[in-house]
mmCIF file of C-alpha atoms and ligand atoms in Angstrom:
data_model
loop_
_atom_site.group_PDB
_atom_site.id
_atom_site.type_symbol
_atom_site.label_atom_id
_atom_site.label_comp_id
_atom_site.label_asym_id
_atom_site.label_seq_id
_atom_site.Cartn_x
_atom_site.Cartn_y
_atom_site.Cartn_z
ATOM 1 C CA UNK K 10 110.086 62.351 112.016
ATOM 2 C CA UNK K 11 106.770 62.340 110.260
ATOM 3 C CA UNK K 12 106.505 63.073 106.595
ATOM 4 C CA UNK K 13 103.201 64.887 106.137
ATOM 5 C CA UNK K 14 103.687 65.190 102.375
ATOM 6 C CA UNK K 15 103.171 61.455 102.021
ATOM 7 C CA UNK K 16 99.439 61.715 102.475
ATOM 8 C CA UNK K 17 98.859 64.740 100.248
ATOM 9 C CA UNK K 18 96.787 63.727 97.252
ATOM 10 C CA UNK K 19 97.986 64.893 93.884
ATOM 11 C CA UNK K 20 95.796 65.749 90.942
ATOM 12 C CA UNK K 21 95.694 67.644 87.695
ATOM 13 C CA UNK K 22 95.153 71.403 87.986
ATOM 14 C CA UNK K 23 91.593 72.630 87.594
ATOM 15 C CA UNK K 24 90.965 73.508 83.951
ATOM 16 C CA UNK K 25 88.394 76.246 84.195
ATOM 17 C CA UNK K 26 89.195 79.371 86.123
ATOM 18 C CA UNK K 27 86.967 80.629 88.873
ATOM 19 C CA UNK K 28 86.704 84.377 89.108
ATOM 20 C CA UNK K 29 86.669 86.372 92.325
ATOM 21 C CA UNK K 30 88.894 83.959 94.191
ATOM 22 C CA UNK K 31 92.186 83.883 96.044
ATOM 23 C CA UNK K 32 94.276 80.744 95.656
ATOM 24 C CA UNK K 33 97.066 80.254 98.206
ATOM 25 C CA UNK K 34 99.913 77.977 97.144
ATOM 26 C CA UNK K 35 103.294 76.733 98.353
ATOM 27 C CA UNK K 36 106.408 75.475 96.625
ATOM 28 C CA UNK K 37 108.061 73.557 99.422
ATOM 29 C CA UNK K 38 111.225 72.667 97.526
ATOM 30 C CA UNK K 39 112.020 76.390 97.261
ATOM 31 C CA UNK K 40 110.491 77.581 100.577
ATOM 32 C CA UNK K 41 108.097 79.766 98.616
ATOM 33 C CA UNK K 42 104.560 80.750 99.525
ATOM 34 C CA UNK K 43 102.190 82.762 97.456
ATOM 35 C CA UNK K 44 98.689 83.583 96.375
ATOM 36 C CA UNK K 45 96.986 84.174 93.076
ATOM 37 C CA UNK K 46 94.059 86.579 92.904
ATOM 38 C CA UNK K 47 91.677 86.548 89.986
ATOM 39 C CA UNK K 48 88.838 89.049 89.767
ATOM 40 C CA UNK K 49 85.990 89.132 87.243
ATOM 41 C CA UNK K 50 82.507 90.251 88.275
ATOM 42 C CA UNK K 51 83.832 91.768 91.525
ATOM 43 C CA UNK K 52 86.280 94.147 89.852
ATOM 44 C CA UNK K 53 83.788 94.913 87.095
ATOM 45 C CA UNK K 54 81.231 95.883 89.749
ATOM 46 C CA UNK K 55 83.688 98.123 91.614
ATOM 47 C CA UNK K 56 85.155 99.882 88.578
ATOM 48 C CA UNK K 57 81.912 99.869 86.586
ATOM 49 C CA UNK K 58 79.938 101.676 89.279
ATOM 50 C CA UNK K 59 82.433 104.536 89.459
ATOM 51 C CA UNK K 60 82.815 105.142 85.718
ATOM 52 C CA UNK K 61 86.238 106.773 86.165
ATOM 53 C CA UNK K 62 88.401 107.541 83.108
ATOM 54 C CA UNK K 63 89.957 104.238 81.973
ATOM 55 C CA UNK K 64 93.542 104.898 83.197
ATOM 56 C CA UNK K 65 92.224 105.865 86.656
ATOM 57 C CA UNK K 66 90.022 102.749 86.758
ATOM 58 C CA UNK K 67 92.971 100.566 85.740
ATOM 59 C CA UNK K 68 95.173 102.054 88.448
ATOM 60 C CA UNK K 69 92.459 101.612 91.072
ATOM 61 C CA UNK K 70 92.022 98.024 89.854
ATOM 62 C CA UNK K 71 95.703 97.341 90.532
ATOM 63 C CA UNK K 72 95.288 98.768 94.021
ATOM 64 C CA UNK K 73 92.285 96.462 94.563
ATOM 65 C CA UNK K 74 94.288 93.375 93.546
ATOM 66 C CA UNK K 75 97.154 94.343 95.842
ATOM 67 C CA UNK K 76 94.781 95.018 98.735
ATOM 68 C CA UNK K 77 92.965 91.709 98.285
ATOM 69 C CA UNK K 78 96.287 89.837 98.177
ATOM 70 C CA UNK K 79 97.578 91.441 101.348
ATOM 71 C CA UNK K 80 94.306 91.768 103.256
ATOM 72 C CA UNK K 81 93.275 88.165 102.712
ATOM 73 C CA UNK K 82 96.545 87.003 104.300
ATOM 74 C CA UNK K 83 95.581 88.441 107.691
ATOM 75 C CA UNK K 84 94.948 85.735 110.231
ATOM 76 C CA UNK K 85 92.291 87.584 112.218
ATOM 77 C CA UNK K 86 89.036 89.474 111.719
ATOM 78 C CA UNK K 87 89.541 93.067 110.805
ATOM 79 C CA UNK K 88 90.127 95.522 108.038
ATOM 80 C CA UNK K 89 93.102 96.127 105.796
ATOM 81 C CA UNK K 90 93.148 99.579 104.221
ATOM 82 C CA UNK K 91 95.434 100.677 101.431
ATOM 83 C CA UNK K 92 95.560 104.384 100.732
ATOM 84 C CA UNK K 93 97.721 106.522 98.508
ATOM 85 C CA UNK K 94 98.148 110.251 98.811
ATOM 86 C CA UNK K 95 100.213 111.905 96.158
ATOM 87 C CA UNK K 96 100.680 114.991 94.015
ATOM 88 C CA UNK K 97 99.896 113.469 90.597
ATOM 89 C CA UNK K 98 96.631 113.699 88.648
ATOM 90 C CA UNK K 99 95.261 110.870 90.843
ATOM 91 C CA UNK K 100 95.419 112.383 94.301
ATOM 92 C CA UNK K 101 94.132 109.478 96.306
ATOM 93 C CA UNK K 102 93.258 105.810 96.034
ATOM 94 C CA UNK K 103 91.454 104.085 98.882
ATOM 95 C CA UNK K 104 90.789 100.369 98.981
ATOM 96 C CA UNK K 105 89.587 98.511 102.009
ATOM 97 C CA UNK K 106 89.289 94.824 102.550
ATOM 98 C CA UNK K 107 87.123 93.541 105.395
ATOM 99 C CA UNK K 108 87.788 89.958 106.399
ATOM 100 C CA UNK K 109 86.976 87.429 105.275
ATOM 101 C CA UNK K 110 86.148 88.560 101.757
ATOM 102 C CA UNK K 111 84.649 92.024 101.207
ATOM 103 C CA UNK K 112 86.398 94.717 99.229
ATOM 104 C CA UNK K 113 85.467 98.257 98.194
ATOM 105 C CA UNK K 114 87.454 101.028 96.526
ATOM 106 C CA UNK K 115 87.366 104.602 95.309
ATOM 107 C CA UNK K 116 89.675 107.217 93.834
ATOM 108 C CA UNK K 117 89.961 110.990 93.957
ATOM 109 C CA UNK K 118 91.508 112.704 91.024
ATOM 110 C CA UNK K 119 91.808 115.992 89.192
ATOM 111 C CA UNK K 120 89.667 115.491 86.080
ATOM 112 C CA UNK K 121 91.461 118.189 84.081
ATOM 113 C CA UNK K 122 94.923 116.850 84.856
ATOM 114 C CA UNK K 123 93.784 113.298 84.082
ATOM 115 C CA UNK K 124 92.354 114.435 80.715
ATOM 116 C CA UNK K 125 95.636 116.177 79.953
ATOM 117 C CA UNK K 126 97.635 113.093 80.943
ATOM 118 C CA UNK K 127 95.458 110.970 78.639
ATOM 119 C CA UNK K 128 95.966 113.424 75.765
ATOM 120 C CA UNK K 129 99.733 113.271 76.287
ATOM 121 C CA UNK K 130 99.755 109.483 76.721
ATOM 122 C CA UNK K 131 101.318 109.989 80.153
ATOM 123 C CA UNK K 132 99.131 107.461 81.932
ATOM 124 C CA UNK K 133 101.656 105.015 83.416
ATOM 125 C CA UNK K 134 100.794 104.352 87.089
ATOM 126 C CA UNK K 135 103.799 106.336 88.301
ATOM 127 C CA UNK K 136 102.820 109.299 86.132
ATOM 128 C CA UNK K 137 99.253 109.282 87.451
ATOM 129 C CA UNK K 138 100.294 108.931 91.071
ATOM 130 C CA UNK K 139 103.279 111.258 91.131
ATOM 131 C CA UNK K 140 105.033 111.622 94.453
ATOM 132 C CA UNK K 141 103.640 111.075 97.889
ATOM 133 C CA UNK K 142 103.107 108.012 100.010
ATOM 134 C CA UNK K 143 101.236 104.785 100.265
ATOM 135 C CA UNK K 144 99.846 103.772 103.644
ATOM 136 C CA UNK K 145 98.724 100.311 104.651
ATOM 137 C CA UNK K 146 96.632 100.165 107.783
ATOM 138 C CA UNK K 147 95.524 97.110 109.712
ATOM 139 C CA UNK K 148 92.478 97.757 111.843
ATOM 140 C CA UNK K 149 91.498 94.996 114.249
ATOM 141 C CA UNK K 150 88.553 96.845 115.720
ATOM 142 C CA UNK K 151 88.019 99.546 118.334
ATOM 143 C CA UNK K 152 89.634 97.515 121.128
ATOM 144 C CA UNK K 153 92.955 97.036 119.370
ATOM 145 C CA UNK K 154 95.622 99.492 118.291
ATOM 146 C CA UNK K 155 95.959 100.172 114.601
ATOM 147 C CA UNK K 156 99.084 99.266 112.739
ATOM 148 C CA UNK K 157 100.206 101.479 109.889
ATOM 149 C CA UNK K 158 103.058 101.004 107.444
ATOM 150 C CA UNK K 159 104.094 103.844 105.143
ATOM 151 C CA UNK K 160 106.169 103.772 102.007
ATOM 152 C CA UNK K 161 107.129 106.652 99.763
ATOM 153 C CA UNK K 162 105.748 106.891 96.241
ATOM 154 C CA UNK K 163 108.497 108.277 94.073
ATOM 155 C CA UNK K 164 107.139 108.106 90.574
ATOM 156 C CA UNK K 165 106.989 104.312 90.472
ATOM 157 C CA UNK K 166 104.006 101.971 90.300
ATOM 158 C CA UNK K 167 102.185 100.058 93.018
ATOM 159 C CA UNK K 168 104.285 96.927 92.479
ATOM 160 C CA UNK K 169 107.416 98.951 93.222
ATOM 161 C CA UNK K 170 105.787 100.443 96.328
ATOM 162 C CA UNK K 171 104.786 96.969 97.547
ATOM 163 C CA UNK K 172 108.346 95.685 97.074
ATOM 164 C CA UNK K 173 109.664 98.647 99.011
ATOM 165 C CA UNK K 174 107.161 98.021 101.795
ATOM 166 C CA UNK K 175 108.115 94.375 102.201
ATOM 167 C CA UNK K 176 111.839 95.127 102.043
ATOM 168 C CA UNK K 177 111.624 97.867 104.678
ATOM 169 C CA UNK K 178 108.810 96.890 107.006
ATOM 170 C CA UNK K 179 108.451 93.151 106.854
ATOM 171 C CA UNK K 180 111.900 92.170 105.666
ATOM 172 C CA UNK K 181 110.415 89.275 103.738
ATOM 173 C CA UNK K 182 111.712 88.797 100.201
ATOM 174 C CA UNK K 183 108.534 89.452 98.201
ATOM 175 C CA UNK K 184 107.523 89.892 94.582
ATOM 176 C CA UNK K 185 104.108 90.939 93.321
ATOM 177 C CA UNK K 186 102.641 91.254 89.850
ATOM 178 C CA UNK K 187 99.384 93.100 89.204
ATOM 179 C CA UNK K 188 97.337 93.234 86.004
ATOM 180 C CA UNK K 189 94.071 94.873 84.964
ATOM 181 C CA UNK K 190 92.419 94.684 81.580
ATOM 182 C CA UNK K 191 89.168 95.070 79.723
ATOM 183 C CA UNK K 192 87.412 92.301 77.900
ATOM 184 C CA UNK K 193 84.750 92.814 75.244
ATOM 185 C CA UNK K 194 81.917 90.388 75.643
ATOM 186 C CA UNK K 195 78.612 90.096 73.861
ATOM 187 C CA UNK K 196 75.620 90.609 76.117
ATOM 188 C CA UNK K 197 71.897 91.159 75.836
ATOM 189 C CA UNK K 198 72.412 94.809 74.941
ATOM 190 C CA UNK K 199 75.306 94.332 72.543
ATOM 191 C CA UNK K 200 78.998 94.030 73.324
ATOM 192 C CA UNK K 201 80.065 95.602 76.558
ATOM 193 C CA UNK K 202 83.452 96.090 78.159
ATOM 194 C CA UNK K 203 84.094 94.125 81.310
ATOM 195 C CA UNK K 204 86.954 94.784 83.672
ATOM 196 C CA UNK K 205 89.131 91.880 84.744
ATOM 197 C CA UNK K 206 92.054 91.878 87.128
ATOM 198 C CA UNK K 207 94.526 89.480 88.616
ATOM 199 C CA UNK K 208 97.752 89.247 90.496
ATOM 200 C CA UNK K 209 100.300 86.971 92.027
ATOM 201 C CA UNK K 210 102.324 87.387 95.194
ATOM 202 C CA UNK K 211 105.382 85.302 96.004
ATOM 203 C CA UNK K 212 107.318 85.279 99.268
ATOM 204 C CA UNK K 213 110.447 83.491 100.385
ATOM 205 C CA UNK K 214 109.977 82.037 103.868
ATOM 206 C CA UNK K 215 112.828 79.636 104.646
ATOM 207 C CA UNK K 216 113.019 77.883 108.014
ATOM 208 C CA UNK K 217 116.345 79.553 108.639
ATOM 209 C CA UNK K 218 115.821 83.325 108.590
ATOM 210 C CA UNK K 219 119.481 83.827 107.645
ATOM 211 C CA UNK K 220 118.650 82.655 104.146
ATOM 212 C CA UNK K 221 116.052 85.371 103.719
ATOM 213 C CA UNK K 222 118.422 88.198 104.614
ATOM 214 C CA UNK K 223 118.541 90.884 101.994
ATOM 215 C CA UNK K 224 121.171 93.492 101.430
ATOM 216 C CA UNK K 225 120.702 96.564 103.625
ATOM 217 C CA UNK K 226 119.046 99.489 101.949
ATOM 218 C CA UNK K 227 121.596 102.195 101.233
ATOM 219 C CA UNK K 228 121.844 104.340 104.361
ATOM 220 C CA UNK K 229 121.310 108.013 103.749
ATOM 221 C CA UNK K 230 124.179 109.061 106.001
ATOM 222 C CA UNK K 231 126.961 106.719 104.858
ATOM 223 C CA UNK K 232 130.337 108.455 104.523
ATOM 224 C CA UNK K 233 131.394 108.991 100.911
ATOM 225 C CA UNK K 234 133.238 106.054 99.458
ATOM 226 C CA UNK K 235 131.353 103.462 101.567
ATOM 227 C CA UNK K 236 130.807 100.448 99.383
ATOM 228 C CA UNK K 237 127.201 99.251 99.209
ATOM 229 C CA UNK K 238 126.181 96.296 101.336
ATOM 230 C CA UNK K 239 126.214 93.252 99.071
ATOM 231 C CA UNK K 240 124.672 89.957 100.029
ATOM 232 C CA UNK K 241 124.452 87.026 97.664
ATOM 233 C CA UNK K 242 120.841 86.096 97.055
ATOM 234 C CA UNK K 243 119.687 82.660 98.138
ATOM 235 C CA UNK K 244 119.427 80.373 95.108
ATOM 236 C CA UNK K 245 115.868 79.296 95.904
ATOM 237 C CA UNK K 246 114.685 82.898 96.048
ATOM 238 C CA UNK K 247 116.623 83.786 92.908
ATOM 239 C CA UNK K 248 114.730 81.019 91.134
ATOM 240 C CA UNK K 249 111.361 82.162 92.507
ATOM 241 C CA UNK K 250 112.018 85.745 91.448
ATOM 242 C CA UNK K 251 113.051 84.622 87.986
ATOM 243 C CA UNK K 252 109.844 82.623 87.587
ATOM 244 C CA UNK K 253 107.630 85.537 88.673
ATOM 245 C CA UNK K 254 109.430 87.809 86.222
ATOM 246 C CA UNK K 255 108.139 85.620 83.372
ATOM 247 C CA UNK K 256 104.452 86.124 84.238
ATOM 248 C CA UNK K 257 102.615 88.085 81.559
ATOM 249 C CA UNK K 258 99.646 90.341 82.302
ATOM 250 C CA UNK K 259 97.432 88.184 80.119
ATOM 251 C CA UNK K 260 98.173 85.105 82.270
ATOM 252 C CA UNK K 261 96.815 86.976 85.279
ATOM 253 C CA UNK K 262 93.538 88.017 83.681
ATOM 254 C CA UNK K 263 92.826 85.363 81.023
ATOM 255 C CA UNK K 264 89.418 83.851 81.902
ATOM 256 C CA UNK K 265 90.473 80.621 80.158
ATOM 257 C CA UNK K 266 93.484 80.064 82.423
ATOM 258 C CA UNK K 267 92.627 78.888 85.927
ATOM 259 C CA UNK K 268 94.702 80.038 88.900
ATOM 260 C CA UNK K 269 95.654 76.411 89.472
ATOM 261 C CA UNK K 270 96.886 76.012 85.939
ATOM 262 C CA UNK K 271 98.918 79.181 86.272
ATOM 263 C CA UNK K 272 100.512 77.918 89.504
ATOM 264 C CA UNK K 273 101.212 74.615 87.806
ATOM 265 C CA UNK K 274 102.619 76.282 84.693
ATOM 266 C CA UNK K 275 105.020 78.302 86.816
ATOM 267 C CA UNK K 276 106.171 75.756 89.361
ATOM 268 C CA UNK K 277 105.329 72.217 88.206
ATOM 269 C CA UNK K 278 108.993 71.262 87.952
ATOM 270 C CA UNK K 279 109.433 71.883 91.671
ATOM 271 C CA UNK K 280 106.035 70.618 92.777
ATOM 272 C CA UNK K 281 103.368 73.086 93.824
ATOM 273 C CA UNK K 282 100.745 72.562 96.481
ATOM 274 C CA UNK K 283 97.502 74.515 96.446
ATOM 275 C CA UNK K 284 95.228 75.268 99.392
ATOM 276 C CA UNK K 285 91.540 76.016 99.657
ATOM 277 C CA UNK K 286 90.477 79.021 97.585
ATOM 278 C CA UNK K 287 88.762 81.940 99.299
ATOM 279 C CA UNK K 288 86.052 84.090 97.686
ATOM 280 C CA UNK K 289 86.190 87.838 97.070
ATOM 281 C CA UNK K 290 83.030 89.984 97.114
ATOM 282 C CA UNK K 291 82.597 93.550 95.912
ATOM 283 C CA UNK K 292 80.622 94.508 98.959
ATOM 284 C CA UNK K 293 80.564 97.888 100.636
ATOM 285 C CA UNK K 294 80.339 98.094 104.407
ATOM 286 C CA UNK K 295 78.313 101.293 104.574
ATOM 287 C CA UNK K 296 74.899 101.274 106.252
ATOM 288 C CA UNK K 297 72.199 103.712 107.259
ATOM 289 C CA UNK K 298 73.060 103.103 110.899
ATOM 290 C CA UNK K 299 76.740 103.789 110.271
ATOM 291 C CA UNK K 300 76.008 107.039 108.439
ATOM 292 C CA UNK K 301 73.607 108.060 111.214
ATOM 293 C CA UNK K 302 76.295 107.497 113.861
ATOM 294 C CA UNK K 303 78.775 109.519 111.820
ATOM 295 C CA UNK K 304 76.332 112.425 111.402
ATOM 296 C CA UNK K 305 75.513 112.412 115.097
ATOM 297 C CA UNK K 306 79.215 112.781 115.864
ATOM 298 C CA UNK K 307 79.286 116.105 113.974
ATOM 299 C CA UNK K 308 78.500 119.413 115.661
ATOM 300 C CA UNK K 309 74.951 120.745 115.302
ATOM 301 C CA UNK K 310 76.372 123.589 113.254
ATOM 302 C CA UNK K 311 78.062 121.233 110.787
ATOM 303 C CA UNK K 312 74.835 119.268 110.486
ATOM 304 C CA UNK K 313 72.855 122.448 109.901
ATOM 305 C CA UNK K 314 75.274 123.320 107.073
ATOM 306 C CA UNK K 315 74.485 120.012 105.417
ATOM 307 C CA UNK K 316 70.737 120.596 105.160
ATOM 308 C CA UNK K 317 69.501 121.135 101.624
ATOM 309 C CA UNK K 318 65.794 121.417 100.813
ATOM 310 C CA UNK K 319 65.014 120.275 104.335
ATOM 311 C CA UNK K 320 67.008 117.056 104.006
ATOM 312 C CA UNK K 321 70.519 115.824 104.700
ATOM 313 C CA UNK K 322 71.758 113.599 101.912
ATOM 314 C CA UNK K 323 74.911 111.513 102.243
ATOM 315 C CA UNK K 324 76.319 109.575 99.295
ATOM 316 C CA UNK K 325 78.821 106.799 99.983
ATOM 317 C CA UNK K 326 82.003 107.532 98.062
ATOM 318 C CA UNK K 327 82.735 103.823 97.686
ATOM 319 C CA UNK K 328 79.446 102.452 96.388
ATOM 320 C CA UNK K 329 77.357 105.565 95.589
ATOM 321 C CA UNK K 330 74.534 104.440 97.909
ATOM 322 C CA UNK K 331 72.538 107.456 99.002
ATOM 323 C CA UNK K 332 71.187 107.948 102.514
ATOM 324 C CA UNK K 333 68.607 110.665 103.150
ATOM 325 C CA UNK K 334 67.752 111.958 106.622
ATOM 326 C CA UNK K 335 65.346 114.523 107.978
ATOM 327 C CA UNK K 336 67.324 116.861 110.278
ATOM 328 C CA UNK K 337 65.359 115.775 113.375
ATOM 329 C CA UNK K 338 66.329 112.136 112.798
ATOM 330 C CA UNK K 339 69.966 112.871 113.473
ATOM 331 C CA UNK K 340 69.682 115.625 116.059
ATOM 332 C CA UNK K 341 72.103 114.927 118.900
ATOM 333 C CA UNK K 342 70.532 112.984 121.708
ATOM 334 C CA UNK K 343 69.537 115.283 124.568
ATOM 335 C CA UNK K 344 72.347 115.664 127.088
ATOM 336 C CA UNK K 345 72.089 113.371 130.114
ATOM 337 C CA UNK K 346 70.326 115.013 133.034
ATOM 338 C CA UNK K 347 72.775 116.819 135.293
ATOM 339 C CA UNK K 348 73.025 115.372 138.777
HETATM 340 ZN ZN1 LIG Q 412 78.951 102.211 100.494
#
């Protein structure tokens, strides 16, 4: 049997952190795989351009980190879309990640309810989201069917929803941590706040799937008196979970702590292997051509309703780019001649 580890070079972890990157890693001794996401300019661009109230921006930032972590793990070209719909002050979050590296995001919220929540200090993620659901959609293009996973939001945060998703849909023991913060930095025009965000995802993927079995979720229809399904947790996973539980928010967003050093700090006793980092770009996928196609798909009547001062103006909700059309530019193409 070959021993591929023999040839793997070892080195000290990189000292300086690189923002807007995804670092995959593996801890072979514990059958753990994971990724660390660290966002600087990219998250600042996304959140800065929207200028949402700070708690809404922070919540959307967490959704961006989660989306980047999950979307970048896809092994094919396509889009990964995370969307919440709920009854709290923040009605909807939408983040989409287009492989290999582009992400965009926006939120819809009730400004009055958000202001009230801020005044009351009720701005925990679960309080802003309320109840509803979180959908994760994988779109591999028009030729392929879409896959959608849904998990309920029940007053918890996005980490809790992600854990629920992996327990129910993927049945992979998974832990995620998400952090978003603001940094004050001196610039040409005085000190300005900059958003930073980061996260870590850890999964237990043993060669024998038996070891990854988790206790069944409590069935809704169990007869009274049924004892809950108990399954002892694998020791390797218990260790991985315990390590992730020690990660502080600051470790995920500190510009002075590289992703490699964080991975090393957490797992050096077991040996941690890192893979090539991937970049993340705050890049919207909207285009004039795309907007034109969308407008042409509307009925003439709907298009007529959109005309203001002789123009149709469409603003992208993700990046605020504005596209202006004269009505004749997007008139439906004349119907094909009848035979
Ligand atoms: Zn756009």
